[in-house]
Amino acid sequence: MSCNRRLRRLVALVGALLGVSVVLSACTGSSGSGTQPVVLDVGATAEPTGLDPATTTGAGTPFVLLYNVYETLVRINDQGEIKPLLARSWKVSPDAKVYTFDLEPSATFASGKPVDAQAVVDSFTRTRDGADTTAVLKTQMAIVKDIKAVDAGQVEVTLTEPSRQWLYNITSTAGIIYDLSAEADLNTQPAGSGPYVFSKHDVGSTVTLKRNEKYWGTGPRVDEVNFRYYADANAMVTAMLSGQLDIVSNLTVPQAVDQFSDTSKFKVLEGTTDGEVVLGFNHANTALADVRVRQAINHALDRQAIVDGAWGGKGTLIGSMVPPTDPWYEDLSRTYPHDPEKAKALLAEAGYAEGLTLRLRVPTLPYGPPIARLVAAQLREVGVEVVTEELEFATWLDSVYKQRDYDMTVVAHVEPWDLSAFARSDYYWQYENTQFSNLLKKADLAASDQEHVATLKEAAKLLADDAAADWLFLLPNIIITTTEVSGIAANGTGLSFDLTHVATNR
């Protein structure tokens, strides 16, 4: 911003009271240039639980750091398309096993060191082989057989077998290129090549990024960004309305959108996301291992009523783990229509005519508690007693995600192309289906785009028929900005809140 908001308000008030013109001399820089750093304050919900994307689970870390502090060889744009970033071009061998990337020659890290082929080799090796790399990233990079620096500007990656998924995976955290020459603890001091550099993390409050003055590309027209975290979504709305924020990164109380109808003050951007809100089942639970119980739960829930009650009616019913922006999407939302009597019959058939008790442990993210209340109420109508527990997100990550101590849970999975998560038996759902896994493998090896899409459609339908989860709805992407802010994409098609091209006319 041009100067501190409180000072601006105070000066305006004093000027009004005195009836005189007040010069904002206090807002001039110490250098005498008359300019002040332009600072943007961004409201957000999921705070990072660590700062090293390779070793930290949870969406909060890439939301802040991906594309802002860290970059990848290729990236996903707001239309879900793969585009060049640190690699200006790439080619694939005829057998689809060797990827050759030509690097952007002008790219440098914030330290000034070049983003060369060796940096790519070292980063990919770290992610693939690191002892503390997350299980998800290890799985994504396990297919990499060899990484070779052909010369300073070219990298050759050899896979163990053809994979259509791998290139997409490296548009996200699996493909981050780190400045490992910094020899810093990346969990406390991120080091990348992006348009911003990490400044500080005040745990429980703020993550601050500053403009990378050495950025190799066309960067932002702001000097500093503060991601400010709110446990209470209504408090974030109040902060935006009162001028304490420039951006609400995703409005998590959609019912409040009408409060931003004044177009002289606010812009409302409405787009789509990859965020499937999943009622996840722990398939190690005896009752939930029975497909009839899972189908009963799907029939018992009125998903449109859940969207209306918990998310202001803003959300898309999907029916499986595929958003409409994926080429293999088809509407499966009617696979299990709301039918409480059918749910009761299935429960009785499975041996639970006298009732069933399940624990529902949800994170205290804005959608978690309201959805939990609605799910519990609707399941009670068919004889399923739900014991709900609300957990801070860090506790949820440890207890539910890592230790798998739950029966059911609700969380939004915002990773792109995440249908494959259900093929991982070691994932927190503990779901195993050989037929589904084989279909994903077939799709990854597909010889044509048509075969790839058709096979993934088949896999998504199988997942829905097996009631592997209950896909409640797809999150909308509702961003609020002041009218001064531009350069924000409406669609959230990846894990990053990308501020590369943000600007303000202040």
XYZ file of C-alpha atoms in Angstrom:
506
model
C 0.000 0.000 0.000
C 1.138 3.621 -0.409
C 1.197 4.109 3.331
C -0.102 2.549 6.492
C -3.889 2.151 6.480
C -4.312 3.467 9.999
C -2.256 6.531 9.186
C -4.324 7.180 6.076
C -7.532 6.972 8.084
C -6.134 9.204 10.821
C -4.924 11.829 8.353
C -8.266 11.794 6.566
C -10.117 12.200 9.862
C -7.891 15.053 11.039
C -8.276 16.772 7.677
C -12.043 16.477 7.860
C -12.169 17.814 11.390
C -9.878 20.754 10.719
C -11.363 21.552 7.327
C -7.900 21.838 5.808
C -5.808 19.995 3.314
C -3.403 17.672 5.063
C -0.210 16.647 3.316
C 0.722 13.003 3.807
C 4.312 13.839 4.564
C 4.480 11.006 7.050
C 3.983 8.583 4.188
C 7.114 9.507 2.278
C 9.982 7.086 2.269
C 13.068 7.587 4.352
C 15.099 7.847 1.158
C 13.271 11.042 0.288
C 11.954 9.551 -2.956
C 8.374 10.140 -1.880
C 7.393 6.524 -2.502
C 6.385 3.863 -0.023
C 6.486 0.091 -0.421
C 3.277 -1.297 -1.878
C 2.008 -3.916 0.563
C -0.888 -6.284 -0.035
C -2.687 -8.066 2.783
C -4.270 -11.376 1.791
C -6.748 -13.213 3.994
C -6.307 -16.993 4.088
C -7.419 -19.992 6.158
C -5.036 -22.982 5.968
C -1.735 -21.902 7.530
C 1.452 -23.771 6.557
C 2.507 -26.428 9.043
C 6.033 -26.274 7.632
C 7.848 -24.429 4.871
C 9.581 -27.240 2.976
C 7.121 -28.480 0.330
C 9.031 -31.742 -0.060
C 8.594 -32.756 3.566
C 5.390 -30.977 4.630
C 1.873 -32.316 4.138
C -1.145 -30.067 3.862
C -2.200 -27.514 1.267
C -1.170 -24.443 3.255
C 2.495 -24.623 2.228
C 2.154 -24.727 -1.586
C -0.736 -22.245 -1.388
C 1.773 -19.611 -0.304
C 5.074 -20.793 -1.786
C 4.337 -22.562 -5.093
C 4.922 -20.229 -8.101
C 5.454 -17.335 -5.663
C 8.743 -18.389 -4.011
C 9.354 -21.705 -5.760
C 9.050 -22.502 -9.442
C 8.844 -25.653 -11.539
C 9.998 -26.613 -15.015
C 6.406 -26.532 -16.248
C 3.311 -25.112 -14.620
C -0.470 -25.255 -14.742
C -2.303 -22.136 -15.880
C -5.774 -21.085 -14.758
C -7.345 -23.146 -17.553
C -5.648 -26.346 -16.393
C -3.134 -26.355 -19.252
C 0.558 -27.255 -18.931
C 2.772 -24.305 -19.850
C 6.540 -23.577 -19.777
C 8.132 -21.971 -16.721
C 11.778 -22.736 -15.880
C 11.858 -24.940 -18.967
C 11.237 -22.917 -22.115
C 10.499 -26.105 -24.067
C 10.507 -29.890 -23.757
C 10.213 -32.960 -25.926
C 9.286 -36.585 -25.312
C 10.998 -39.589 -26.872
C 9.023 -41.882 -29.220
C 8.745 -44.524 -26.480
C 7.395 -41.833 -24.095
C 10.001 -42.686 -21.457
C 12.553 -39.876 -21.906
C 11.743 -36.206 -21.293
C 14.274 -33.604 -22.433
C 13.898 -30.092 -21.005
C 15.614 -27.005 -22.388
C 15.964 -24.550 -19.534
C 15.229 -20.843 -19.598
C 18.752 -19.367 -19.908
C 17.967 -16.192 -17.973
C 16.464 -17.977 -14.945
C 18.241 -17.428 -11.640
C 17.550 -18.115 -8.012
C 16.951 -15.207 -5.663
C 20.532 -15.735 -4.499
C 21.719 -14.841 -7.987
C 22.889 -18.356 -8.813
C 21.691 -19.751 -12.147
C 18.863 -22.266 -12.364
C 20.952 -24.723 -14.318
C 20.681 -28.397 -15.157
C 22.563 -29.464 -12.047
C 20.061 -27.613 -9.863
C 17.275 -29.597 -11.530
C 19.140 -32.884 -11.044
C 19.781 -32.110 -7.373
C 16.193 -30.998 -6.714
C 14.547 -33.971 -8.405
C 16.951 -36.349 -6.659
C 16.185 -34.762 -3.293
C 12.440 -35.123 -3.805
C 12.678 -38.681 -5.084
C 15.231 -40.027 -2.594
C 14.943 -37.764 0.455
C 14.420 -39.607 3.732
C 11.799 -37.080 4.836
C 10.006 -36.603 1.514
C 6.254 -37.021 1.877
C 4.781 -40.315 0.768
C 2.724 -38.581 -1.938
C 5.769 -36.985 -3.568
C 7.825 -40.160 -3.264
C 5.086 -42.018 -5.120
C 4.933 -39.375 -7.834
C 8.710 -39.409 -8.373
C 9.272 -43.165 -7.953
C 8.850 -43.622 -11.701
C 11.997 -41.542 -12.346
C 14.871 -43.875 -13.227
C 17.556 -41.345 -14.119
C 18.087 -37.567 -14.139
C 20.986 -36.319 -16.241
C 22.433 -32.889 -16.921
C 23.180 -33.042 -20.659
C 24.787 -29.616 -20.369
C 24.158 -26.531 -18.241
C 20.963 -25.714 -20.115
C 19.451 -29.123 -20.791
C 18.123 -31.879 -18.533
C 17.152 -35.399 -19.535
C 14.773 -37.406 -17.325
C 14.302 -41.108 -17.984
C 11.264 -42.912 -16.588
C 11.004 -46.606 -15.823
C 7.925 -46.745 -18.062
C 5.749 -44.328 -20.032
C 3.586 -42.049 -17.887
C 1.095 -39.388 -18.899
C 0.645 -38.422 -15.255
C 4.281 -37.613 -14.474
C 4.552 -34.382 -16.487
C 1.403 -33.149 -14.787
C 2.796 -34.097 -11.365
C 5.886 -31.958 -11.813
C 3.781 -28.845 -12.412
C 3.215 -28.929 -8.656
C 5.289 -29.619 -5.542
C 6.950 -32.739 -6.977
C 8.615 -30.558 -9.606
C 9.924 -27.705 -7.447
C 13.490 -26.608 -8.199
C 15.246 -25.665 -4.960
C 18.335 -23.519 -4.442
C 20.199 -26.188 -2.516
C 23.432 -24.219 -2.740
C 22.035 -21.960 -0.019
C 22.637 -24.789 2.477
C 19.779 -23.433 4.578
C 17.090 -25.329 6.443
C 14.338 -25.134 3.834
C 11.739 -25.753 6.507
C 12.535 -22.361 8.005
C 14.129 -20.482 5.098
C 12.731 -21.348 1.654
C 15.126 -20.665 -1.237
C 13.776 -20.560 -4.766
C 13.657 -18.690 -8.062
C 10.170 -17.195 -7.878
C 8.983 -13.572 -8.041
C 8.987 -13.359 -4.236
C 11.378 -14.276 -1.453
C 10.292 -15.591 1.908
C 10.594 -13.005 4.679
C 9.052 -14.420 7.867
C 6.413 -16.673 9.362
C 4.708 -15.501 12.528
C 3.108 -18.795 13.517
C -0.601 -18.490 14.083
C -0.741 -15.141 12.343
C 1.137 -14.263 9.156
C 3.464 -15.368 6.374
C 5.272 -12.467 4.721
C 6.788 -12.520 1.227
C 8.818 -9.720 -0.347
C 9.383 -9.007 -4.001
C 12.410 -10.752 -5.457
C 14.414 -7.799 -6.754
C 16.518 -10.196 -8.859
C 13.590 -12.006 -10.452
C 14.461 -13.232 -13.924
C 10.960 -12.892 -15.361
C 8.150 -10.358 -15.381
C 7.190 -10.138 -11.759
C 4.595 -8.439 -9.592
C 4.093 -4.716 -9.117
C 3.909 -4.927 -5.350
C 6.739 -4.937 -2.824
C 5.369 -7.128 -0.065
C 2.545 -9.598 0.541
C 1.235 -10.616 3.950
C -0.840 -13.786 4.087
C -2.971 -13.254 7.208
C -4.638 -16.332 8.702
C -8.126 -16.424 10.157
C -9.587 -19.323 12.097
C -12.952 -17.560 11.962
C -14.105 -17.032 8.382
C -16.536 -14.314 9.475
C -13.656 -12.414 11.024
C -11.950 -12.438 7.628
C -15.090 -11.023 6.023
C -15.184 -8.273 8.636
C -11.507 -7.517 8.064
C -12.101 -7.155 4.316
C -15.138 -4.938 4.792
C -13.262 -2.695 7.229
C -10.282 -2.179 4.921
C -7.764 -4.358 6.761
C -7.363 -6.688 3.750
C -6.836 -6.177 0.038
C -7.756 -9.731 -0.961
C -9.792 -12.610 0.424
C -8.037 -15.551 -1.217
C -11.114 -17.782 -1.058
C -14.359 -16.715 0.525
C -15.210 -19.577 2.860
C -18.562 -18.161 3.928
C -20.217 -17.865 0.506
C -23.368 -16.644 2.203
C -21.475 -13.386 2.770
C -20.796 -12.659 -0.900
C -23.641 -10.136 -1.121
C -21.833 -7.973 1.428
C -19.313 -7.194 -1.320
C -21.852 -5.969 -3.878
C -20.539 -2.393 -3.837
C -18.604 -2.367 -7.113
C -16.982 0.957 -6.257
C -15.086 -0.819 -3.473
C -14.887 -4.526 -4.308
C -14.473 -7.012 -7.139
C -15.896 -10.518 -6.816
C -14.157 -13.214 -8.883
C -16.046 -16.492 -9.156
C -14.350 -19.486 -10.734
C -13.837 -23.186 -10.263
C -11.354 -25.260 -8.269
C -9.964 -28.784 -8.057
C -11.232 -28.948 -4.470
C -13.411 -32.011 -4.019
C -15.015 -31.915 -0.567
C -14.812 -35.573 0.402
C -16.596 -37.436 3.168
C -13.773 -39.927 3.513
C -14.153 -43.431 4.923
C -11.518 -45.364 6.830
C -11.709 -48.659 4.975
C -9.920 -50.400 7.847
C -13.126 -49.937 9.869
C -15.117 -53.199 9.790
C -18.434 -51.556 9.006
C -17.032 -49.204 6.366
C -15.182 -52.039 4.658
C -18.657 -53.274 3.646
C -19.754 -51.648 0.389
C -23.385 -51.844 1.512
C -22.664 -49.558 4.476
C -20.822 -47.092 2.258
C -23.671 -47.140 -0.253
C -26.168 -46.634 2.573
C -24.320 -43.524 3.725
C -24.288 -42.177 0.168
C -28.041 -42.744 -0.139
C -28.696 -41.227 3.300
C -27.076 -37.874 2.534
C -28.850 -35.087 0.725
C -25.798 -33.458 -0.845
C -27.657 -30.468 -2.273
C -29.016 -29.716 1.196
C -25.452 -29.926 2.525
C -24.226 -27.463 -0.115
C -27.132 -25.143 0.650
C -26.724 -25.340 4.414
C -22.945 -25.332 4.730
C -21.808 -23.389 1.668
C -24.594 -21.009 0.732
C -25.657 -23.113 -2.241
C -22.389 -22.377 -4.043
C -20.791 -25.633 -5.082
C -21.052 -28.261 -7.803
C -22.273 -31.814 -7.215
C -19.824 -34.209 -8.869
C -20.233 -37.809 -7.635
C -16.589 -38.879 -7.980
C -13.030 -37.579 -7.639
C -13.030 -35.594 -10.895
C -13.744 -31.858 -11.297
C -15.399 -30.512 -14.474
C -12.101 -28.993 -15.679
C -10.585 -32.475 -16.177
C -11.090 -33.960 -19.668
C -12.414 -37.246 -18.211
C -15.148 -35.599 -16.155
C -18.704 -36.830 -16.383
C -21.538 -36.001 -14.023
C -21.860 -38.918 -11.583
C -23.754 -36.968 -8.949
C -26.909 -39.102 -9.413
C -25.134 -42.406 -8.727
C -26.684 -42.422 -5.243
C -29.822 -40.278 -5.132
C -31.061 -39.219 -1.714
C -33.102 -42.203 -0.532
C -33.245 -42.740 3.268
C -35.390 -45.877 2.949
C -32.865 -47.460 0.604
C -30.146 -46.511 3.089
C -31.989 -48.250 5.931
C -32.489 -51.378 3.833
C -28.801 -51.556 2.948
C -27.789 -51.108 6.588
C -30.149 -53.892 7.624
C -28.765 -56.142 4.888
C -25.261 -55.475 6.189
C -26.305 -56.452 9.734
C -26.842 -52.994 11.225
C -30.629 -52.910 11.465
C -30.305 -51.996 15.141
C -27.994 -49.113 14.433
C -24.343 -48.197 13.940
C -22.050 -45.704 15.648
C -19.219 -43.994 13.750
C -16.730 -41.286 14.687
C -16.563 -38.254 12.398
C -13.389 -36.238 13.009
C -13.136 -33.023 10.984
C -10.635 -30.168 10.792
C -11.759 -26.756 11.995
C -11.485 -25.384 8.474
C -14.523 -23.292 7.547
C -16.424 -26.099 5.838
C -15.594 -28.836 8.387
C -17.864 -28.172 11.404
C -20.999 -27.088 9.491
C -20.791 -30.090 7.174
C -20.192 -32.400 10.144
C -23.375 -31.171 11.827
C -25.461 -31.700 8.710
C -23.975 -35.143 8.015
C -24.567 -36.237 11.615
C -28.191 -35.072 11.522
C -28.955 -36.778 8.202
C -27.279 -40.069 9.154
C -29.133 -40.140 12.452
C -32.361 -40.306 10.426
C -31.317 -43.718 9.041
C -29.988 -45.167 12.293
C -26.319 -44.180 12.147
C -25.201 -42.357 15.269
C -22.317 -40.034 14.523
C -19.921 -38.875 17.223
C -18.321 -35.698 15.891
C -15.032 -34.184 16.948
C -13.523 -30.934 15.675
C -9.716 -30.792 15.412
C -7.276 -27.985 14.714
C -5.842 -28.593 11.256
C -2.356 -29.490 12.517
C -3.920 -32.009 14.899
C -6.077 -33.381 12.085
C -2.993 -33.878 9.906
C -1.257 -35.834 12.648
C -4.156 -37.835 14.066
C -6.359 -38.458 11.023
C -4.079 -38.094 7.999
C -0.948 -39.682 9.447
C -2.176 -41.979 12.233
C -5.528 -42.802 10.570
C -7.381 -42.515 13.861
C -10.912 -41.955 12.565
C -13.942 -43.640 11.012
C -15.107 -40.792 8.769
C -13.695 -37.363 8.042
C -14.379 -34.380 5.805
C -11.668 -32.493 3.958
C -11.300 -30.742 0.618
C -8.723 -32.374 -1.633
C -7.397 -29.528 -3.748
C -4.611 -31.378 -5.558
C -5.051 -31.455 -9.352
C -5.531 -34.830 -11.058
C -5.994 -36.503 -7.664
C -8.147 -39.430 -8.801
C -4.999 -41.521 -8.397
C -4.999 -40.996 -4.620
C -7.515 -43.840 -4.359
C -4.990 -46.228 -5.911
C -2.684 -45.814 -2.912
C -3.527 -48.439 -0.291
C -1.126 -46.710 2.126
C -3.101 -43.445 1.911
C -5.182 -42.420 4.899
C -8.397 -43.833 3.395
C -6.737 -47.296 3.242
C -8.803 -48.117 0.184
C -7.796 -51.078 -1.991
C -9.340 -51.968 -5.324
C -7.171 -53.878 -7.785
C -9.495 -53.243 -10.714
C -9.367 -49.500 -10.109
C -5.575 -49.507 -9.781
C -5.253 -51.471 -13.013
C -7.434 -48.974 -14.841
C -5.243 -46.098 -13.685
C -2.179 -47.974 -14.864
C -3.789 -48.621 -18.220
C -4.661 -44.934 -18.559
C -1.116 -43.852 -17.738
C 0.249 -46.120 -20.465
C -2.435 -45.197 -23.004
C -1.235 -44.770 -26.580
C -3.703 -41.998 -27.394
C -5.519 -39.139 -25.702
C -8.840 -40.805 -26.496
C -7.855 -44.045 -24.760
C -6.460 -42.097 -21.812
C -9.677 -40.133 -21.284
C -11.979 -43.116 -21.802
C -10.060 -45.262 -19.326
C -10.062 -42.590 -16.646
C -13.811 -42.130 -17.100
C -14.196 -45.841 -16.504
C -12.029 -45.620 -13.380
C -14.024 -42.691 -11.979
C -17.293 -44.566 -12.566
C -15.947 -47.672 -10.818
C -14.920 -45.542 -7.829
C -18.399 -44.044 -7.607
C -20.152 -47.406 -7.929
C -17.963 -48.795 -5.151
C -18.873 -45.831 -2.926
C -15.199 -45.474 -2.027
C -16.160 -42.143 -0.462
C -19.041 -39.704 -0.538
C -18.090 -36.760 -2.759
C -20.195 -34.028 -1.211
C -19.462 -31.226 -3.691
C -16.762 -29.292 -5.514
C -15.648 -26.068 -3.860
C -16.176 -22.886 -5.843
C -13.360 -20.356 -6.054
C -14.698 -17.062 -4.737
C -12.067 -14.354 -4.458
C -12.743 -10.853 -3.176
C -10.397 -7.978 -3.979
C -10.522 -4.246 -3.677
C -11.107 -2.460 -6.973
C -7.447 -1.360 -6.932
C -6.130 -4.925 -7.288
C -5.631 -6.735 -10.604
C -3.744 -9.756 -11.913
C -5.596 -12.437 -9.920
C -6.960 -15.458 -11.814
C -10.541 -16.511 -11.079
C -9.950 -20.266 -11.339
C -8.005 -22.219 -8.745
C -6.679 -25.114 -10.843
C -3.717 -26.052 -8.667
C -2.323 -25.722 -5.163
C -0.924 -22.196 -5.547
C -2.452 -18.814 -4.855
C -0.366 -17.337 -7.638
C 0.561 -13.684 -7.170
C 3.175 -13.493 -9.924
C 1.324 -10.812 -11.894
C -0.605 -9.063 -9.142
C -0.716 -5.279 -9.304
C -2.496 -2.379 -7.680
C -3.233 1.127 -8.919
C -2.729 2.667 -5.505
